Amino acid sequence: MITEKMRCHPTIILEKTGGFLMLWILLALSQAEHILAFFRKENFQENLSLFLPLLGFLILLPLPVTVYHFLVWRKTFIYLEERTLVVECNTIRRKKNTYGISYISNINMEQNLFELLMHTCRLKLDMANVSSAGSTDISIVLSLKKAQELKALLLSSPGGGQGDSCPSDSFNQKTDLGRASFSDILSHCIFSLPGSYLIFALCLTLLLGILFFNGDLNPSGLLFSEGEHDFFTKAFTVFFLAASYGYQILKRLLGFYRFSAFRQGDDMIVHYGFFRKQDYTIPVTRIQALQIVQPPIARLTGRCEVRIVCVGIGDSDQELTQLSLCRKKAEVYSSLQECLPEFPISSLNSMRRPPKHASILYACSCLGWILLCCLLPCLLLTALEIPEIKGDDFLWAGICGFTALCFLLYHLLHYGCLGYSLEGPLGVFSGGSLTCTVTMVPYDRIQHLCFHQNPLSHCFHLSRGEVCILASILNRTVSFPYMTDSDKTLLIQKIEGTTWAGPLHLP
């Protein structure tokens, strides 16, 4: 067991200097032709005295960077001191960071391909505080054995990431939330495609039709030599766009490789990843909220997925927030209720639509955007008096009509996703447009509220706004739709009646 000071694994030096060395090698290779040409010159011997010092400088350039990272590794120590984890750096500028173990938000054991080959592991720790919610607090590279030992010590220490909560007797055994097979991952990648992917696919299809069936290119022209160059140029363009789209799908598929999520005691454990393996251990008391997400295809097929909102998770694209893959609603709700009863699914049954006057407010907002984006350009073109543009009324009518249709569809889809519930121990807020997202937030996790009113909503006594929770930057604020003054007062009373950051209690 780890009972004394230790250093990171020496391979961290290679990881730190690897990027600089690769950049230096690429620069040298890019100038290889000029370097070889220099050696072929007739007056090579005369310029050798100038070339050798330059060559020595280029060779020795990576040395100071390597020495610096070596000294940092040599003088940096990690150790446990009572109920704290200490990271001490004794270089020229000495620094000693002390972290309370009871405030650990999550523990992530991460391995990229290099670390997998070297049998090392990057241990990432995030602390439950606002100042560092947008970045990882502690990131150290250890051997796989030492990383597992340190993780076990942190979890077994008094209050090891669990605050003041008591262990739940009903979760002494593993409770699975989902173990994904290849078919499960493949279906998830299909049904959970974001709206942006579908719009891109639609644009790609339209582009293919324009390239191949518009202009001088036709199927009969492919038989003649003059059409070959035009055909292959357009085919390469479409292939490149399709390949980039396929790469995004493949990236998502490998990102969920061997996905599994289960609860053990008072910790949620999540595994996934192919090129970069992720292994999260998240104390249940540090889960700030849950998100039930329905992308467009999932909404049509009655499926949904569950994502976790926690400090330090989701700060980058490589950190997935998945707690469950995209499956049928009944299956997801059943496994979620069994695994995380602190977030009762019954709260979703009491969700209601925004008040009746809210539809008037959203209709006025839609009309305002249409007038702004359609009439303003037309007035501007009329003022400029450009005859080539003014004469094509049909074109501008089509553009304005398409723009108005897009705004109308967006507001209809957005209004169809809105809803909220203030019953029970959770606040439930629904929103989105193409993708519907339902966020379940315990009242004791809400830090502050922000209400908005414009003159029209003030006349109807309606307010909308955001709740701010302790989470990563992308999930720090959760928007809620228009609600009445009575619901606004109820929400304030719910928050005032709880103590923030306390342990979650079973309903």
XYZ file of C-alpha atoms in Angstrom:
507
model
C 0.000 0.000 0.000
C 1.030 3.615 -0.533
C 2.086 5.076 2.823
C 4.897 7.497 1.887
C 5.804 10.145 -0.654
C 5.853 9.020 -4.277
C 6.557 10.508 -7.686
C 4.711 10.230 -10.946
C 5.804 7.510 -13.337
C 8.926 8.556 -15.357
C 6.995 8.175 -18.626
C 5.307 11.485 -17.829
C 8.519 13.139 -19.071
C 8.013 11.576 -22.499
C 4.345 12.602 -22.514
C 5.218 16.194 -21.613
C 8.048 16.521 -24.158
C 6.474 14.310 -26.833
C 4.449 17.112 -28.416
C 7.453 19.413 -28.659
C 9.667 16.636 -30.069
C 7.065 15.744 -32.712
C 6.776 19.386 -33.752
C 10.551 19.661 -33.995
C 10.795 16.478 -36.097
C 8.034 17.647 -38.448
C 9.786 20.994 -38.932
C 13.068 19.220 -39.673
C 11.401 16.889 -42.185
C 9.656 19.795 -43.895
C 13.084 21.366 -44.562
C 14.768 18.089 -45.545
C 14.882 19.034 -49.241
C 16.737 22.293 -48.533
C 19.132 20.523 -46.172
C 20.001 17.895 -48.796
C 20.408 20.606 -51.429
C 22.873 22.357 -49.142
C 25.070 19.245 -48.979
C 25.055 18.958 -52.782
C 26.421 22.455 -53.357
C 29.904 22.839 -54.788
C 30.945 25.349 -52.116
C 29.722 23.045 -49.340
C 33.084 23.090 -47.513
C 33.079 26.894 -47.353
C 29.642 27.092 -45.701
C 30.264 24.163 -43.358
C 31.575 26.434 -40.592
C 28.231 28.261 -40.549
C 26.097 25.172 -40.916
C 27.577 23.087 -38.062
C 26.690 25.562 -35.249
C 23.158 25.849 -36.666
C 22.827 22.060 -36.827
C 24.105 21.720 -33.245
C 21.588 24.295 -32.048
C 18.722 22.417 -33.707
C 19.857 19.119 -32.182
C 20.288 20.560 -28.686
C 17.059 22.586 -28.784
C 14.864 19.816 -27.247
C 17.418 19.254 -24.463
C 16.417 22.205 -22.183
C 12.732 21.260 -22.461
C 13.523 17.647 -21.513
C 15.742 18.732 -18.610
C 13.035 21.073 -17.314
C 10.365 18.367 -17.274
C 12.845 15.943 -15.710
C 13.503 18.369 -12.835
C 9.766 18.954 -12.344
C 9.218 15.183 -12.189
C 12.180 14.731 -9.819
C 10.971 17.415 -7.390
C 7.211 16.680 -7.408
C 5.777 14.408 -4.726
C 2.303 13.025 -4.024
C 1.301 11.726 -0.614
C -1.600 11.351 1.806
C -1.634 13.382 5.007
C -4.464 12.514 7.398
C -7.659 13.296 5.420
C -5.968 15.247 2.653
C -4.099 14.529 -0.568
C -0.983 16.671 -0.993
C 0.779 17.469 -4.289
C 4.092 19.166 -3.516
C 6.417 20.708 -6.111
C 9.870 21.825 -4.845
C 11.314 23.473 -7.947
C 12.494 27.106 -8.092
C 8.928 28.219 -7.446
C 7.810 25.945 -4.625
C 4.152 25.036 -4.429
C 2.158 22.773 -2.119
C -1.476 22.008 -2.937
C -3.608 20.320 -0.291
C -6.948 18.756 -1.256
C -9.594 17.468 1.141
C -10.418 13.842 0.335
C -14.038 14.315 1.431
C -14.526 16.878 -1.377
C -13.492 14.621 -4.251
C -16.197 14.829 -6.898
C -15.020 11.963 -9.110
C -12.000 9.764 -9.766
C -11.104 8.964 -13.368
C -8.508 6.338 -14.314
C -7.647 7.162 -17.939
C -5.374 5.358 -20.397
C -4.399 6.429 -23.902
C -2.571 4.108 -26.306
C 0.896 5.126 -25.071
C -0.073 4.608 -21.423
C -1.670 1.285 -22.311
C 1.596 0.067 -23.851
C 3.647 1.334 -20.896
C 1.224 -0.164 -18.312
C 0.687 3.252 -16.761
C -2.465 5.192 -15.979
C -3.433 8.850 -15.657
C -5.368 9.432 -12.446
C -7.657 12.481 -12.671
C -9.358 13.916 -9.605
C -11.945 16.705 -9.613
C -12.905 18.593 -6.473
C -16.409 19.863 -5.686
C -15.788 23.600 -5.912
C -16.848 26.334 -8.293
C -13.386 27.709 -9.073
C -12.153 24.519 -10.723
C -15.385 23.177 -12.195
C -14.098 23.873 -15.702
C -10.815 21.943 -15.460
C -9.268 18.883 -13.827
C -7.795 19.692 -10.408
C -5.309 16.827 -10.101
C -3.804 14.883 -13.007
C -0.967 12.469 -12.222
C 0.571 9.543 -14.115
C 1.270 6.406 -12.087
C 1.877 2.758 -12.753
C -1.369 0.836 -13.073
C -0.804 -0.924 -9.736
C -0.037 2.288 -7.822
C -3.006 4.071 -9.414
C -5.364 1.317 -8.269
C -3.863 1.376 -4.763
C -4.174 5.155 -4.481
C -7.756 5.042 -5.764
C -8.635 2.387 -3.178
C -7.012 4.467 -0.409
C -8.947 7.592 -1.401
C -12.249 5.734 -1.482
C -11.592 3.938 1.809
C -10.472 7.071 3.698
C -13.018 8.606 6.114
C -15.448 10.597 3.956
C -13.605 9.493 0.824
C -15.446 11.635 -1.668
C -18.798 10.983 -0.006
C -19.220 14.023 2.183
C -21.398 13.387 5.210
C -23.512 10.636 3.742
C -23.825 7.191 5.249
C -23.348 4.034 3.177
C -26.522 2.619 1.745
C -27.112 -0.925 2.988
C -29.228 -1.735 -0.064
C -26.306 -1.142 -2.443
C -23.603 -3.333 -0.937
C -23.783 -5.468 -4.084
C -23.293 -4.369 -7.669
C -26.378 -2.903 -9.332
C -26.029 -2.702 -13.098
C -27.368 0.254 -15.028
C -26.165 -1.055 -18.375
C -23.564 -3.334 -19.926
C -23.415 -2.691 -23.641
C -22.778 -5.248 -26.369
C -21.599 -4.254 -29.828
C -25.168 -4.232 -31.144
C -26.236 -1.988 -28.236
C -23.438 0.474 -29.003
C -24.225 0.419 -32.722
C -27.930 1.064 -32.121
C -27.024 3.828 -29.660
C -24.810 5.554 -32.250
C -27.669 5.433 -34.765
C -30.565 6.482 -32.535
C -28.579 9.140 -30.635
C -27.357 11.067 -33.659
C -27.572 14.789 -32.802
C -29.682 17.096 -34.895
C -26.558 18.723 -36.332
C -25.487 15.349 -37.813
C -28.878 14.910 -39.468
C -28.802 18.431 -40.898
C -25.295 17.768 -42.217
C -26.487 14.505 -43.827
C -29.389 16.364 -45.458
C -27.064 19.062 -46.792
C -24.700 16.349 -48.067
C -27.570 14.665 -49.931
C -28.638 17.967 -51.482
C -25.046 18.696 -52.485
C -24.752 15.274 -54.114
C -27.896 15.928 -56.122
C -26.705 19.381 -57.181
C -23.262 18.134 -58.197
C -24.392 15.124 -60.200
C -27.729 16.141 -61.640
C -27.370 19.873 -62.133
C -25.354 21.575 -64.838
C -23.655 19.846 -67.751
C -23.037 16.505 -66.024
C -25.492 13.735 -66.914
C -25.260 9.926 -66.898
C -24.689 9.714 -70.649
C -21.822 12.194 -70.435
C -19.882 9.810 -68.212
C -19.187 7.601 -71.255
C -17.190 10.316 -72.990
C -13.718 11.499 -72.067
C -14.672 15.142 -71.665
C -16.976 14.284 -68.790
C -14.531 12.108 -66.861
C -12.533 14.906 -65.234
C -15.675 16.741 -64.125
C -17.196 13.533 -62.790
C -14.170 12.457 -60.756
C -13.700 15.946 -59.308
C -17.275 16.029 -58.071
C -17.131 12.415 -56.932
C -14.014 13.154 -54.868
C -15.739 16.141 -53.233
C -18.760 14.063 -52.250
C -16.531 11.168 -51.101
C -14.507 13.516 -48.884
C -17.651 14.899 -47.235
C -19.129 11.420 -46.805
C -15.837 10.128 -45.356
C -15.743 12.960 -42.811
C -19.315 12.127 -41.820
C -18.431 8.432 -41.532
C -15.408 9.301 -39.412
C -17.624 11.066 -36.900
C -19.879 8.001 -36.682
C -16.869 5.675 -36.269
C -15.420 7.967 -33.609
C -18.668 7.778 -31.641
C -18.756 4.004 -32.052
C -15.236 3.523 -30.678
C -15.845 6.091 -27.941
C -18.489 3.814 -26.361
C -16.442 0.618 -26.745
C -17.122 -1.808 -23.851
C -19.433 0.669 -22.158
C -20.701 -0.361 -18.741
C -22.213 1.486 -15.779
C -23.076 0.094 -12.377
C -23.470 1.127 -8.764
C -21.368 -0.368 -5.994
C -22.145 0.904 -2.521
C -22.408 4.680 -2.688
C -20.330 4.986 -5.877
C -21.309 4.990 -9.534
C -18.676 3.330 -11.738
C -18.592 3.955 -15.497
C -16.230 2.320 -18.049
C -15.873 3.086 -21.759
C -13.370 3.865 -24.507
C -11.157 2.188 -27.122
C -8.238 4.465 -27.997
C -8.654 6.301 -24.688
C -9.993 4.160 -21.858
C -11.999 5.923 -19.171
C -12.838 4.485 -15.745
C -14.918 6.839 -13.571
C -15.780 6.384 -9.915
C -18.358 8.994 -8.872
C -19.787 9.251 -5.336
C -23.564 9.419 -5.602
C -23.608 12.419 -3.242
C -21.547 14.351 -5.813
C -24.041 13.862 -8.659
C -25.552 17.294 -9.172
C -28.247 16.380 -11.702
C -29.374 13.838 -14.279
C -30.314 14.552 -17.874
C -32.706 12.371 -19.851
C -31.901 13.142 -23.484
C -33.939 12.321 -26.592
C -32.203 13.097 -29.914
C -34.475 13.385 -33.000
C -34.427 9.707 -34.060
C -34.804 8.571 -30.438
C -37.889 10.779 -30.027
C -39.522 9.148 -33.059
C -38.776 5.614 -31.816
C -39.594 6.109 -28.112
C -36.021 5.857 -26.839
C -33.890 7.943 -24.509
C -30.471 8.041 -22.855
C -29.301 9.227 -19.445
C -26.385 11.585 -18.850
C -24.793 12.571 -15.591
C -24.082 16.147 -14.461
C -21.081 16.288 -12.145
C -18.095 18.531 -11.506
C -15.207 17.673 -13.828
C -17.140 15.418 -16.212
C -17.886 16.758 -19.678
C -15.248 19.507 -19.688
C -13.856 18.165 -22.985
C -15.111 16.132 -25.952
C -13.125 13.113 -24.739
C -15.073 12.966 -21.465
C -18.499 11.479 -22.116
C -21.279 12.114 -19.640
C -23.150 8.887 -20.441
C -24.813 6.922 -17.656
C -27.009 4.852 -19.968
C -27.011 4.243 -23.706
C -29.993 5.034 -25.912
C -32.649 2.375 -25.224
C -36.402 2.057 -24.861
C -37.835 4.441 -22.265
C -39.302 1.726 -20.087
C -35.970 -0.115 -19.861
C -34.034 3.061 -19.043
C -36.522 4.212 -16.390
C -36.615 0.782 -14.751
C -32.832 0.401 -14.495
C -32.414 4.031 -13.408
C -34.990 3.692 -10.621
C -33.276 0.547 -9.386
C -29.755 1.987 -9.565
C -30.354 5.623 -8.519
C -33.514 5.883 -6.376
C -32.210 9.272 -5.151
C -33.552 10.582 -8.485
C -37.138 9.222 -8.507
C -38.606 8.746 -11.962
C -42.049 9.512 -10.523
C -41.097 13.204 -10.684
C -41.402 12.996 -14.470
C -45.080 12.002 -14.259
C -46.045 15.350 -12.738
C -44.484 17.440 -15.532
C -46.783 20.037 -17.035
C -46.725 22.387 -19.977
C -46.009 26.146 -19.658
C -49.032 28.395 -18.911
C -51.440 29.143 -21.761
C -50.206 32.709 -22.272
C -46.645 31.434 -22.809
C -47.613 30.375 -26.345
C -48.391 34.019 -27.148
C -44.950 35.079 -25.925
C -43.170 32.454 -28.042
C -45.311 33.355 -31.077
C -44.336 37.021 -30.690
C -40.678 36.019 -30.365
C -40.909 33.960 -33.562
C -42.611 36.786 -35.441
C -39.997 39.275 -34.256
C -37.092 37.135 -35.488
C -38.804 36.608 -38.855
C -39.327 40.342 -39.305
C -35.768 41.074 -38.254
C -34.118 38.501 -40.546
C -36.413 38.922 -43.573
C -37.579 42.502 -43.773
C -34.340 44.145 -42.644
C -32.197 42.714 -45.502
C -34.922 43.650 -48.032
C -35.032 47.230 -46.756
C -31.236 47.393 -46.852
C -31.099 46.183 -50.473
C -33.800 48.652 -51.456
C -31.813 51.478 -49.899
C -28.623 50.410 -51.729
C -30.501 50.383 -55.095
C -28.456 47.616 -56.730
C -30.349 46.842 -59.967
C -28.836 43.366 -60.459
C -30.104 42.257 -57.066
C -33.341 44.236 -56.946
C -34.558 42.742 -60.194
C -34.549 39.161 -58.968
C -37.649 39.356 -56.761
C -38.368 35.627 -57.028
C -34.979 34.735 -55.557
C -35.354 37.031 -52.570
C -38.929 35.903 -51.975
C -37.689 32.316 -51.860
C -34.860 33.164 -49.441
C -37.188 35.097 -47.132
C -39.788 32.336 -47.230
C -37.208 29.661 -46.417
C -35.823 31.757 -43.535
C -39.309 32.326 -42.123
C -40.079 28.597 -42.393
C -36.853 27.708 -40.505
C -37.678 30.101 -37.660
C -41.257 28.825 -37.493
C -40.151 25.172 -37.343
C -37.543 25.949 -34.694
C -40.026 27.722 -32.403
C -42.627 24.971 -32.860
C -40.092 22.270 -31.999
C -38.763 24.326 -29.092
C -42.217 24.968 -27.660
C -43.071 21.274 -27.980
C -40.111 20.363 -25.720
C -40.923 22.795 -22.902
C -42.216 21.645 -19.538
C -41.425 21.612 -15.818
C -42.361 20.018 -12.505
C -41.809 21.325 -8.978
C -43.314 18.372 -7.135
C -41.321 16.008 -4.936
C -37.629 16.300 -3.968
C -36.513 17.287 -7.470
C -37.005 20.156 -9.826
C -37.600 18.848 -13.358
C -37.052 21.161 -16.327
C -37.487 20.232 -19.982
C -36.225 22.093 -23.047
C -34.558 21.792 -26.428
C -35.628 21.860 -30.059
C -34.564 18.916 -32.227
C -33.139 17.206 -29.137
C -35.359 17.188 -26.051
C -33.489 17.317 -22.721
C -35.160 16.758 -19.345
C -32.976 17.804 -16.384
C -33.658 16.484 -12.875
C -32.055 18.732 -10.230
C -32.320 18.214 -6.448
C -33.262 21.477 -4.778
C -30.275 21.280 -2.422
C -27.956 21.359 -5.472
C -29.231 24.704 -6.780
C -26.850 27.554 -5.974
C -28.903 30.476 -7.225
C -31.802 31.431 -9.487
C -32.066 33.991 -12.257
C -35.480 35.150 -13.490
C -36.126 37.113 -16.708
C -39.112 39.248 -17.680
C -39.669 41.421 -20.728
C -42.496 43.998 -20.882
C -44.889 41.545 -22.541
C -44.241 38.684 -20.105
C -44.596 41.164 -17.241
C -48.116 41.920 -18.435
C -49.000 38.217 -18.263
C -47.196 37.786 -14.892
C -44.897 35.113 -16.314
C -41.158 34.579 -15.743
C -38.506 32.326 -17.212
C -34.837 31.951 -16.355
C -32.061 29.599 -15.245
C -30.970 27.691 -12.190
C -27.241 27.541 -11.529
C -25.731 24.327 -10.158
C -22.209 23.192 -9.320
C -21.087 21.401 -12.492
C -18.837 21.691 -15.512
C -19.025 24.844 -17.620
C -21.353 23.341 -20.250
C -23.944 22.169 -17.682
C -23.624 24.856 -15.036
C -26.914 26.557 -15.929
C -30.232 24.834 -16.583
C -32.943 26.881 -18.290
C -36.600 26.625 -17.336
C -39.603 27.853 -19.376
C -42.155 30.516 -18.506
C -43.938 29.859 -15.210
C -46.547 31.744 -13.189
C -45.781 33.878 -10.144
C -47.184 31.171 -7.859
C -44.824 28.562 -9.322
C -41.976 31.048 -9.072
C -42.721 31.504 -5.363
C -42.986 27.738 -4.901
C -39.586 27.198 -6.524
C -37.993 29.795 -4.231
C -39.593 28.192 -1.177
C -38.361 24.737 -2.230
C -34.783 26.023 -2.462
C -35.010 27.979 0.803
C -36.267 24.865 2.574
C -33.148 22.835 1.738
C -29.509 23.027 2.726
C -27.270 23.245 -0.319
C -24.709 20.492 -0.984
C -26.166 18.199 1.653
C -26.453 14.458 1.098
C -29.162 13.129 -1.150
C -31.957 11.326 0.690
C -34.184 8.575 -0.583
C -37.722 9.829 -1.130
